[in-house]
CSV table of C-alpha atoms and ligand atoms in Angstrom, one decimal:
chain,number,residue,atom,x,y,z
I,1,UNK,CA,-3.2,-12.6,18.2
I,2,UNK,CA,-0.9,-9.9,17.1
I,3,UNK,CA,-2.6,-6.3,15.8
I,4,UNK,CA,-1.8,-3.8,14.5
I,5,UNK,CA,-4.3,-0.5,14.0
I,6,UNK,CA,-4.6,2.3,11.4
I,7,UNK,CA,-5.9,5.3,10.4
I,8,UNK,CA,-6.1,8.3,8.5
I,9,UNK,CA,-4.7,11.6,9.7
I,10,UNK,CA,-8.2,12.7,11.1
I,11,UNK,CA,-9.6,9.6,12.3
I,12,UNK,CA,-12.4,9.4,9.9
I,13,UNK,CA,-11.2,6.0,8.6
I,14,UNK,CA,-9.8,3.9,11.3
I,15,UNK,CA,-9.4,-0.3,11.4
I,16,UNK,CA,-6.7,-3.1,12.0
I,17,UNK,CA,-4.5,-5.6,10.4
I,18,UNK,CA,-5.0,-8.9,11.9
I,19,UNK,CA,-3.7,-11.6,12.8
I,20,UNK,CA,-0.4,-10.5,12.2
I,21,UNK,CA,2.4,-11.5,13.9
I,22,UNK,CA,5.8,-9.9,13.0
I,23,UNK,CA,6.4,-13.4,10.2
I,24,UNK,CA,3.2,-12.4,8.8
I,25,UNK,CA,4.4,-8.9,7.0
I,26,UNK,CA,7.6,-7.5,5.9
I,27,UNK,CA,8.7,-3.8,6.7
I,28,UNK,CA,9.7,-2.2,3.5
I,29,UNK,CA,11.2,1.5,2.4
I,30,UNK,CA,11.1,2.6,-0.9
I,31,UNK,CA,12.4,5.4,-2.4
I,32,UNK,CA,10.2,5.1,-6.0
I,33,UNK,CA,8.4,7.8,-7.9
I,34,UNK,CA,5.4,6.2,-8.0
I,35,UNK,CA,5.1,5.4,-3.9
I,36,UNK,CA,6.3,9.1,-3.2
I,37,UNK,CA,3.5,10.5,-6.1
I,38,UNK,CA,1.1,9.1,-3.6
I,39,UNK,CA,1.5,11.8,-1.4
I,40,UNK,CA,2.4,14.9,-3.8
I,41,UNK,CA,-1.0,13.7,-5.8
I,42,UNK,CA,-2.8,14.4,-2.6
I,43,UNK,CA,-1.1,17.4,-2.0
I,44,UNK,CA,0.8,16.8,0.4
I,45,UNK,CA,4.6,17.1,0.7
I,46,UNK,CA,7.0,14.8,-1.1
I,47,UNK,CA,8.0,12.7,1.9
I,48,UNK,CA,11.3,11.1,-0.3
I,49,UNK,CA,11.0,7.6,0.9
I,50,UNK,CA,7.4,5.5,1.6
I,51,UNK,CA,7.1,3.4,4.8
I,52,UNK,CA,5.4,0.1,3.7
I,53,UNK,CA,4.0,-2.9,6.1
I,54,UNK,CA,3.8,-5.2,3.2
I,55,UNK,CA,1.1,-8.0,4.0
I,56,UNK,CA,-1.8,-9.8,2.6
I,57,UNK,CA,-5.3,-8.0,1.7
I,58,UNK,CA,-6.8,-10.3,3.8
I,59,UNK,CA,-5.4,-9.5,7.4
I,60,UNK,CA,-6.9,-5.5,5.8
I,61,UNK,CA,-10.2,-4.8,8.5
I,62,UNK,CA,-11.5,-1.2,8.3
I,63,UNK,CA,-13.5,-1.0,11.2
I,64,UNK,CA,-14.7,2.6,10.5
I,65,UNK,CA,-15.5,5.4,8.1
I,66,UNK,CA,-14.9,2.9,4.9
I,67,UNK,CA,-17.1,5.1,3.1
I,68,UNK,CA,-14.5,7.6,3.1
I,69,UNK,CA,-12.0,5.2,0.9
I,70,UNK,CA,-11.0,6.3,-2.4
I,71,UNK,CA,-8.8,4.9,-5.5
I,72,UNK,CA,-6.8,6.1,-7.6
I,73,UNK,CA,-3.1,4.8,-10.3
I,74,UNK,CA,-0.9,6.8,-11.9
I,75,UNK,CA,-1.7,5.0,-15.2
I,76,UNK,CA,-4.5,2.8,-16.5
I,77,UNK,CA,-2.6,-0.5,-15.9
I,78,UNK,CA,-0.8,0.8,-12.7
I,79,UNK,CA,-1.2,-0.3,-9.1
I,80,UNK,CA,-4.1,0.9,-6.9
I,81,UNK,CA,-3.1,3.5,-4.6
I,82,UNK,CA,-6.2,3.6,-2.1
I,83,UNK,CA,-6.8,6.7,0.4
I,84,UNK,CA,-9.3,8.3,2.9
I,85,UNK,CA,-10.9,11.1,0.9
I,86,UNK,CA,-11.9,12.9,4.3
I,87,UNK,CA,-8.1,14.0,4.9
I,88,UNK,CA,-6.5,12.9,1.7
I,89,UNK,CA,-4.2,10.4,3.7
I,90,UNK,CA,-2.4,8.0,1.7
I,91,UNK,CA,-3.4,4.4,2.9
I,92,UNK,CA,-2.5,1.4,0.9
I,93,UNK,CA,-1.4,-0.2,-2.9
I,94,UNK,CA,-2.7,-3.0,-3.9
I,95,UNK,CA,-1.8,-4.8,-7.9
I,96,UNK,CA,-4.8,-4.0,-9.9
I,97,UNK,CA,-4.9,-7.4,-12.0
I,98,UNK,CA,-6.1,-9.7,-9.7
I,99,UNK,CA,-7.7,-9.8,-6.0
I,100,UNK,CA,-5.9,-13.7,-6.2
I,101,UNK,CA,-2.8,-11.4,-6.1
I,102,UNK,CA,-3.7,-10.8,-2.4
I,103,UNK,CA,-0.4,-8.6,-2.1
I,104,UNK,CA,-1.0,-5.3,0.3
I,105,UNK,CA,1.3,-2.2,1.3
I,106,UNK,CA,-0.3,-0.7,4.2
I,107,UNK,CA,1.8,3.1,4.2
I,108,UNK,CA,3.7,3.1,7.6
I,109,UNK,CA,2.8,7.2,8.3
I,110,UNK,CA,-0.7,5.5,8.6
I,111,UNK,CA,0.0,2.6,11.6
I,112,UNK,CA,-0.7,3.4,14.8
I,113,UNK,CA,1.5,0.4,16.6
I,114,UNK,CA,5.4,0.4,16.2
I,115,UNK,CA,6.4,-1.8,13.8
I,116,UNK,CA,9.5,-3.6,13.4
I,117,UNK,CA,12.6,-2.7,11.8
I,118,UNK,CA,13.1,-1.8,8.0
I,119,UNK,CA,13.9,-5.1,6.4
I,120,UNK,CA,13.5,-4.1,3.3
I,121,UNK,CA,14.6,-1.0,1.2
I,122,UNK,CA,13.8,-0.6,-2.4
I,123,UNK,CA,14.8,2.6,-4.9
I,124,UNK,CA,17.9,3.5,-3.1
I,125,UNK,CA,19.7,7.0,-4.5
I,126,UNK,CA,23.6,6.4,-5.3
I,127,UNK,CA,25.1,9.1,-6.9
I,128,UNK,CA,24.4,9.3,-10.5
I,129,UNK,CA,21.1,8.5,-10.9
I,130,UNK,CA,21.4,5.2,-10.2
I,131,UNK,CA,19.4,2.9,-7.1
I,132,UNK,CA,20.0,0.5,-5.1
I,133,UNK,CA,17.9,-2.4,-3.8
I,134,UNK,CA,18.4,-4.1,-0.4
I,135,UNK,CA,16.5,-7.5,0.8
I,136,UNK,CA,14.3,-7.6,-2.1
I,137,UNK,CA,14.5,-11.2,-3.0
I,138,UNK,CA,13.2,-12.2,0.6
I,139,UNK,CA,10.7,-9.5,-0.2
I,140,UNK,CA,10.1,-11.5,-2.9
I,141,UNK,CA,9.6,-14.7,-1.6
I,142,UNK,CA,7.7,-13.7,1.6
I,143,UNK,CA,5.1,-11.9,-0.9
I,144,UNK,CA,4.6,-15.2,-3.1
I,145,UNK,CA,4.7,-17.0,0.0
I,146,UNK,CA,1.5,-15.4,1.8
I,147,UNK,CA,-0.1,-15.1,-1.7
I,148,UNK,CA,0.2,-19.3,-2.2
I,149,UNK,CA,-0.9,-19.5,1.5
I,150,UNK,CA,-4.0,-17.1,1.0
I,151,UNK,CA,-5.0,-18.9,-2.8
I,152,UNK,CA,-4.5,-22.4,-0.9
I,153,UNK,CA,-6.8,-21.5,1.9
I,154,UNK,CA,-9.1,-19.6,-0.1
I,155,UNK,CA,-8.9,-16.4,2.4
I,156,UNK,CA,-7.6,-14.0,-0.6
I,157,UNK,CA,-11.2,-13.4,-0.8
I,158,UNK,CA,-11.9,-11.5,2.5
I,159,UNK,CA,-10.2,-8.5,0.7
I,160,UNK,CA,-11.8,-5.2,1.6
I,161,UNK,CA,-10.5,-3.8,-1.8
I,162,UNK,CA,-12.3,-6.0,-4.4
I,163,UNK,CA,-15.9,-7.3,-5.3
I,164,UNK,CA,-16.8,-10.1,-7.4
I,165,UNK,CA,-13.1,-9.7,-9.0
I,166,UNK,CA,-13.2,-5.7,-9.2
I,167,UNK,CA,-12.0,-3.4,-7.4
I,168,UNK,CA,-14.8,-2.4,-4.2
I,169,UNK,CA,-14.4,1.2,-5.5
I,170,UNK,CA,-14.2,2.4,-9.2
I,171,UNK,CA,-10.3,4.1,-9.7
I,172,UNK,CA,-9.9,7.5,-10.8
I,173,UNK,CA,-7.0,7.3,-13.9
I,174,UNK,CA,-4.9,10.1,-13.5
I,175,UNK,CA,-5.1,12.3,-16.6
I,176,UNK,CA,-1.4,12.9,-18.7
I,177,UNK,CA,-1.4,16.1,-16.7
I,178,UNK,CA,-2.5,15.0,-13.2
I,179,UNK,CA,0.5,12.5,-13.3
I,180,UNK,CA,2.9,15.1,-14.5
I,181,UNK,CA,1.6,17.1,-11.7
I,182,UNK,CA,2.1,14.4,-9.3
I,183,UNK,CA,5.5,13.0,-10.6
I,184,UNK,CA,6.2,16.6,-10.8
I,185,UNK,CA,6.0,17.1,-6.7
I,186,UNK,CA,8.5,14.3,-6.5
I,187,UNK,CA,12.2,15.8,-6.0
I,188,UNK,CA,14.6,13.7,-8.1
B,201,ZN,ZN1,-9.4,11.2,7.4
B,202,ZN,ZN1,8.0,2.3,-4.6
């Protein structure tokens, strides 16, 4: 059964995805605002592209120090960006609508394994403020895939990030000026 660990930067929060073998997630780099303000809103540097291991919520097992995980979105209907308040190490983004959604993006920076290669890379700077995108409709499909799979088999409800249909820890909104702040930290 493949495994892959994580944890924050100081060890507080530690635990595993499992089972997943390499079909079972797709290795993503985006280059978005929104991924990168998860690190300047904890105050840490703009790191100018994200490292995602994109999988389902329930292959998520923190094994330790869950106590120390913490919510917060950049706007009141934006993603969940979850972290481990005891470092301020930016963790995983889950959707916010739905735990049926079962869609997770465990951050890269916070795996402990290697991981395989970058199949995926979203937000791509080209010259004139314009992006590209590369492999996102297999993103796409492998997403939708493992969220049919986890409806089907009812597993999307062994999801460490929601209760009864809510998310297991109340999100902080950003204020207007906390997400300039954030957004701000993030070099065009
Ligand atoms: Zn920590
Ligand atoms: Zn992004």
């Amino acid at each position: 059964m493949g495994t892959l660990g994580f944890k924050c930067r100081c060890g507080e929060l530690a635990g595993e995805l499992r089972p997943v073998e390499p079909r079972d997630y797709t290795h993503v780099v985006c280059h978005c605002a929104d991924c990168r303000s998860h690190y300047t809103h904890l105050g840490l540097a703009d790191p100018e592209k994200v490292g995602i291991v994109q999988t389902s919520q329930d292959r998520v097992h923190i094994t330790k120090g869950g106590e120390n995980l913490r919510v917060f979105r950049l706007s009141p209907k934006g993603a969940l960006r979850w972290y481990a308040t005891c470092c301020d190490t930016p963790l995983f983004y889950t959707p916010a609508a739905s735990p049926r959604m079962t869609h997770v993006g465990v951050m890269t920076d916070a795996v402990t394994e290697s991981v395989k290669p970058v199949e995926v890379r979203g937000y791509v700077p080209a010259g004139d403020g314009k992006v590209t995108h590369e492999g996102v409709a297999r993103m796409g499909r492998a997403m939708l895939g493992r969220m049919a799979a986890a409806n089907l088999s009812g597993r999307w409800r062994d999801s460490p990030f929601f209760e009864d249909g809510a998310p297991a820890v109340p999100p902080q909104v950003l204020t207007r000026e906390e997400r300039a702040a954030a957004l701000m930290g993030v070099r065009a």
